[in-house]
Amino acid sequence: MGSTNLPQSREVYYLPLNDAGHPDVPGGYIYLPPPTDPAYIVRFAIEGTSSICREGSLWVNVPREGEKFNRHAFHEYKLHPDFSQTLYIDVPIHYAGAFAFYNTYTPLPDFSSTTAAAPTPTKTETFYFDVSPKLTVNGIVLPIDSLSIFSVISKLMGEYPKDWERHLGGIGQREYNMVHFTPLMQRGSSNSPYSMYDQLNFDPACFPNGEEDVAAMIKSMEKTHGLLGLTDVVWNHTANNSKWLEEHPEAGYNIETAPWLEIALELDNALLQYGTDLAKYGLPTELKSADDLQRVIDGMKPHCLDLVNIWEYYVVKVARDAQAAVEAWMSGITSADSQVDGAKEWSLSQKVDYLRSNALTGANEFAGRFDRKVDPHIAAALLTSVLGHGTAGGQENARAAMTQWLQALNVPFYKEYDADVAIIKQQVMDRVRYLRLDDDGPKLGPINKEHALIESYFTRLPLNETTKKHNPKALFLANNGWVWAADAMKDNAGSSSRTYLRRQVIVWGDCVKLRYGKQPEDNPYLWDFMTRYTRLMAKYFAGFRIDNCHSTPLHVAEYLLDQARNVRPDLAVFAELFTGDEKMDYVFVKRLGLSALIREAMQAWSTQEVSRLVHMHSGRPIGSFEIDKVSNTANRVNGSLSATTEIIHNIRQSPVHALFMDCTHDNEVPAQKRDARDTLPNAALVNMCACATGSVMGYDEIYPKLIDLVSEPRLYHSSFSDHEVKIGAGRGGIGRIKKLLNQIHTYMGRHGYDETFIHHEGEYITIHRMHPKTRKGYFTVAHTAFPGYGEGHGSLSPVHLDGTKAKLIGSWKLDVNVSDSAKQAVADDKAYLRGLPSSVSDLSGVEVQVRDNATVITMPSYFPPGSIAIFETWIPTMEQSDSLDQYITDGASEAFGDCSLVDLNFILYRSEPEERDGSNGKDGVYTIPGHGQLVFAGLQGWWSCLRNVIRYNQLGHPISNHLREGLWAMDYIVGRLDRMSKSKEYSSLLKPAAWLQSRFDAIKKVPSFLRPRYFALTIQVAYDAARARGMDLLNDDIQNGQGFVQDLAMVSVQMTGYMHSASLNPFGAVPSMAAGLPHFTSSWARCWGRDIFISLRGLYLATGRYSDAHNHIMAFASVLKHGMIPNLLGDGKLPRYNSRDSIWFFLQTIQDYTKMVPKGLDLLKETVDRRFMPYDDTHFEFDDPRAYSQKSTIEEIIQESLQRHATGLSFREANAGPNLDMQMKDDGFNIDIHVDWKTGVIFGGNQSNCGTWMDKMGESDKAGSKGVPGTPRDGAPIEITGLLASTLAWVIDLHEQGLYQFSGVTKDDGQLVYFKEWAASLQANFERCYYVPLDASEDGLYDVNSRIVNRRGIYKDLYRSGKEYEDYQLRPNFPIAMTVAPHLFTPEKALTALEQADKHLRGPTGMATLDPSDLNYRPYYINSEDSSDFSTSKGRNYHQGPEWIWPTGFFLRAFLKFDLMRKSTKAERTEAYQQITRRLEGCKVAIRDSPWAGLAELTQKNGEFCGDSVSIALA
């Protein structure tokens, strides 16, 4: 809903949705910051033409202010199609959590010229975005990335409150800000914190007063020690002795609730018994070798598996089912739905396949022995088909047949059993080997009652007064565990899983797996019980750590987190995820709104791996690109116009956030896994990372080994809990340095220091982390310590910090006594856990020197493994860095505010030939080493290169390297503007040049590693300002249009500019339109009559560039000759008249001008100086006295064009010969045009020239195609006929209004023909001449040669051409005629033809120039090909299949025009427009992705890239 009291400025997170409703965000993961006051906005941006707007709605479950979150309560935002704007839906964010959205809409039906079936409404998939919680302690906001978390095994903390308060005080003194507690609830019989006996009661051993003590502890933590509380939540299992399980065994997977586990239980029992009986079988009971183990495994089958006959769960019981089938056969009772024809002739395998597919039940679950059965009635049907109806004498034959079939049916089931047995044996073998033989295993010793052969997969509830009321099968409950490489979305104890049978679970014997089902109604007690537990935890703790999140059903975790967030909306949620699949990790993170995933530094086995992990969690690289911007906007938001200053945040590509632990309670400590001295550098590196970090009790103290959280009886001891902790050297661990590290980490996290640079050199790692605006930072050098390093392991090269000052905070080394005696002394303390003797000492000799505007840090010769040095850094030239960002973003609008559209052509664009032309050949576009030449010299060239570099933060891109290496790019940009601003045509460039110069001067002062960022920011600001100025100069339809419309409009700026070598007249520089970039931009190749007047309506009239339109019309009117305008203008000096269609596009443009431009009809009375004499074909040079000596009005120009065609044209091109066109044959220079007055159709051309837009001349001597046009299109091209009809209708209307003095033309015999007569003749004959009917029986009604027809229901491309078959080719020219002269077409026939073109010609962006079914179809244009192929050599197939872009416009206009004719309701008309926008999707993508910011002339088949295409084209 729109807000009526909007703040003066607000933050907006921009979330565009694509046509399918998917978020268009890099990486797809949307992670947003904590809620703010006032609330920031998530702005959904949806193109008004998008498919999802068709009867569409956006549904979002973000709660409004004051609402409680309900995952299933979605707010609806109606999406109303808007064909001129982007829709914006603003959703204020008031709460943290995981939120979902989706779209509903009715898909657009497939286009049909007849009635199409209406699609059913549909729904997109559900998408998610996560909002980080806002954590505060004592009024200080702690972003997730600022957390320094300290983990404790709660039961080892000692007596509450005395010992707890002491330890919490020590933790707080070390500047940790959150404490992670292992579960605080009453523990089960194993004494593991994660095996909870009662989830609703706190451990009385820790908290005698229960919840009251916990409340007091949390209050003291927050108020006294500045610590937030974080606890584990365990949702997927409970202790195997939990009393409530006896009352509610349905909470687990028992043989009653999960009967498919009965087979696994039987196997479990058998294996336990087998372990007990090993001695009886003469097998070893104490395994001392692999041979011993193999003997035990080999004995499993005869002494265990064969005894329990678990194969019976796999197979059909043959005798039983054969008998049942025979009885059904005898009684004549068969399944009516399963009658079988021809089965008597079937093979055995066919009969078995039939039974398997139709009769078998119980195939997917192990619900009991011989649960797999064959339906006797279906089996009887097969017997009947094979043996006939049942008879007493046939029973034995029937039984024998059925027995044979069932035995064959069982074959794959026995193979299935054998495969599972092999897995079972291997799994048991691997597990027993680990438990009893492996060096890294517990080596349990003899197999006995205490340490059985296997770990039981089941808990067997005791039989007592409570349990005896249950079904005995309910008392066997599956234990929980984990499975290697398991599918996290699959229930490993579910009916479709065999992991328990196959012994693939690493089981926790003290934990019963909980069975939730799919919804609370499936297990009401369990859902309610765990909800109460979860809400209790949320009442006191600011954060959860979800234990075994990957094993917790996702829908259960969603539900319970919703319950928790209803209690505490700003709940931080961490999880350990071991899905083994990054995509799956994202699924959990997005749907649960996880704040971070736990990652462990101690997983690294080398310095290199430590470096990799640190890099992974260190935030963005230093100098990362800025993607946010401030805008003064006026957008239609939620249906209302909103104008305010906004900070627009483009949602960044985000990895999953991490809680990076230097060590967890599950990790071996450095003294075990590495070298104890690595405790210090490991901690320093972790704390420098730009994410939440953490440690565990005993790490700072340097405990000698991992604590067994289940069986460890001793309590924690820490010297930091008993004394004041001061930063610096000292004994007893690294706590004093950890205090500094935590201070720095929290400070950086709170203030947004999110850019980092990591360097790895030998066994050294350096990490520099800084603020992206102030450029203040911290730099750390760490010398890691892994086994074998001794007192030294190489040295670190001097560190150069470019443009940066550094101040040493401190340098220290850690020494640890790891002698056997020291370890023994620690182990001998039976009451307390203590650290190894250690000391942190100051190190001297670190040198910090300033050389050439850089700081050089040199480490001392003695900097042993286990040493660190920490520095504070700053960049003197960036101390007011915020103001540099502000300075760069200020003033751009004013700087570009006086620029004209022609100025913007130079500022933004200019291809290589244009830039060379403007600099007299001295300068071209810029070349970036390793990347290549930019497409434009102007800002668009730079922005096209930079946009994805910025979006994907590609600091290693060649342009980034180039900017760091020198100032050349900045000098080039300013230099070309400054140079051109000195010319009178471009004086307005002075301001943009000065603005850019001042910004670049400031950037040149920053260190080179920051140049890419600030250069890109400057280019983006300048580009946006220049483009915005362009929008200001175009009309309201463009300014208020969608991005695609604006992109198209900017093409008019690309294509229009000054050129030294080309102009609209021979007497001075006039901005002119280029035919295509970059090839058709200069000299004679720039201005093409046909191309200009095909394009002028869109580029000039539709954009409001009426003056430019006027200039081009007048320029070409001035060179009218032979009743034609030139194909090539040649400045008016050397025009060439060889295109028969150009004049008709010209006349159509004049018509459009008079209708679209205010007072456009005045054009008709304007006069133009004539380059040649009216009605005179005499050629003379432009400086001849006759040139420009005569004047004509535009009205007279129109009439002369019509009159000359009416009397017929026959001339030879001036200067005909190889100097004019070296490819053309001699007779190709002869131009003949005449009207067939029987039909009114204009004919012209010959087989040696190509006078329409399909004008490719054959050029290959090798192929013999030189001088042979690829598409001569002589005769009467359909588009010329349509354009003629349009012109006639127009002048008739003008004449009737008294606005056009002429009523007709005279034929060559002097007879007057009225325009109305001419038009009527065309109308009467058009479809007879051009239409090819769908029904061949109607051919007699039309001028059709049935033998030549290739496709029906179309309009011919030509009428009576030199090669008759070419008339019947389907090409994209008929929609031109439909667009300008729809009255010529029967609507039903037109729709059928358009449907054919839509199906057979339309590509992703362009229209195929020839029907793919045509024998001449050659869709791949390669101009450089010089082969012997007559069709394709030298690109002769230019118009024989490649897909051209400009006909798409006429096709879509015709498509819409005729579709609307049959639409009567608003909804139907909306659908017609949506059909168009669907077909524009490829063009939208193409113009967005093209570095040229335009649409290519053509593509190959199906939109494939064509290297020989003009990159931006008119026609």
Coordinates of C-alpha atoms in Angstrom, one line a residue, residues 610-622 660 681-691 693 741 744-745 748 753-761 764-770 777-783 796 799 801 857 868-873:
V610 CA 43.8 -21.2 5.5
S611 CA 44.4 -18.4 3.0
R612 CA 41.5 -19.8 0.8
L613 CA 39.1 -19.9 3.7
V614 CA 40.0 -16.4 4.9
H615 CA 39.6 -15.1 1.3
M616 CA 36.2 -16.8 1.1
H617 CA 35.0 -15.0 4.2
S618 CA 36.7 -11.7 3.9
G619 CA 34.1 -9.6 2.1
R620 CA 34.5 -7.7 -1.1
P621 CA 37.9 -6.9 -2.5
I622 CA 39.4 -3.5 -1.8
F660 CA 33.7 -18.2 10.8
P681 CA 47.9 -16.3 13.8
N682 CA 44.8 -18.4 13.1
A683 CA 42.8 -16.2 15.5
A684 CA 44.1 -13.0 14.0
L685 CA 43.3 -14.1 10.5
V686 CA 39.8 -15.2 11.4
N687 CA 39.0 -11.9 13.2
M688 CA 40.1 -9.9 10.3
C689 CA 37.4 -11.4 8.2
A690 CA 34.3 -9.4 7.2
C691 CA 31.8 -11.8 8.8
T693 CA 33.5 -14.7 13.9
L741 CA 41.4 -8.6 17.9
I744 CA 39.0 -4.3 16.0
H745 CA 36.6 -7.0 14.5
M748 CA 35.0 -2.9 11.6
Y753 CA 34.7 -2.1 6.9
D754 CA 33.7 -4.6 4.2
E755 CA 36.6 -4.5 1.7
T756 CA 39.6 -6.7 2.1
F757 CA 42.8 -7.7 0.3
I758 CA 44.5 -11.0 1.1
H759 CA 48.0 -11.9 0.2
H760 CA 49.6 -15.4 0.6
E761 CA 53.3 -15.8 0.4
Y764 CA 52.7 -15.8 5.6
I765 CA 49.3 -14.4 5.1
T766 CA 48.6 -10.7 5.1
I767 CA 45.1 -9.2 5.2
H768 CA 44.1 -5.6 4.8
R769 CA 40.6 -4.6 5.6
M770 CA 39.2 -1.1 5.1
G777 CA 41.6 0.2 7.8
Y778 CA 43.6 -2.4 9.6
F779 CA 46.4 -4.5 8.2
T780 CA 47.6 -7.8 9.7
V781 CA 50.6 -9.9 9.0
A782 CA 50.4 -13.5 10.2
H783 CA 53.1 -16.1 10.2
L796 CA 58.0 -12.0 4.0
V799 CA 54.9 -4.9 1.9
L801 CA 50.9 -0.1 0.6
I857 CA 56.4 -2.5 5.9
I868 CA 51.4 -11.5 14.1
A869 CA 51.7 -7.8 13.6
I870 CA 48.7 -5.4 13.4
F871 CA 48.7 -2.0 11.9
E872 CA 46.2 0.8 11.6
T873 CA 46.1 2.3 8.1

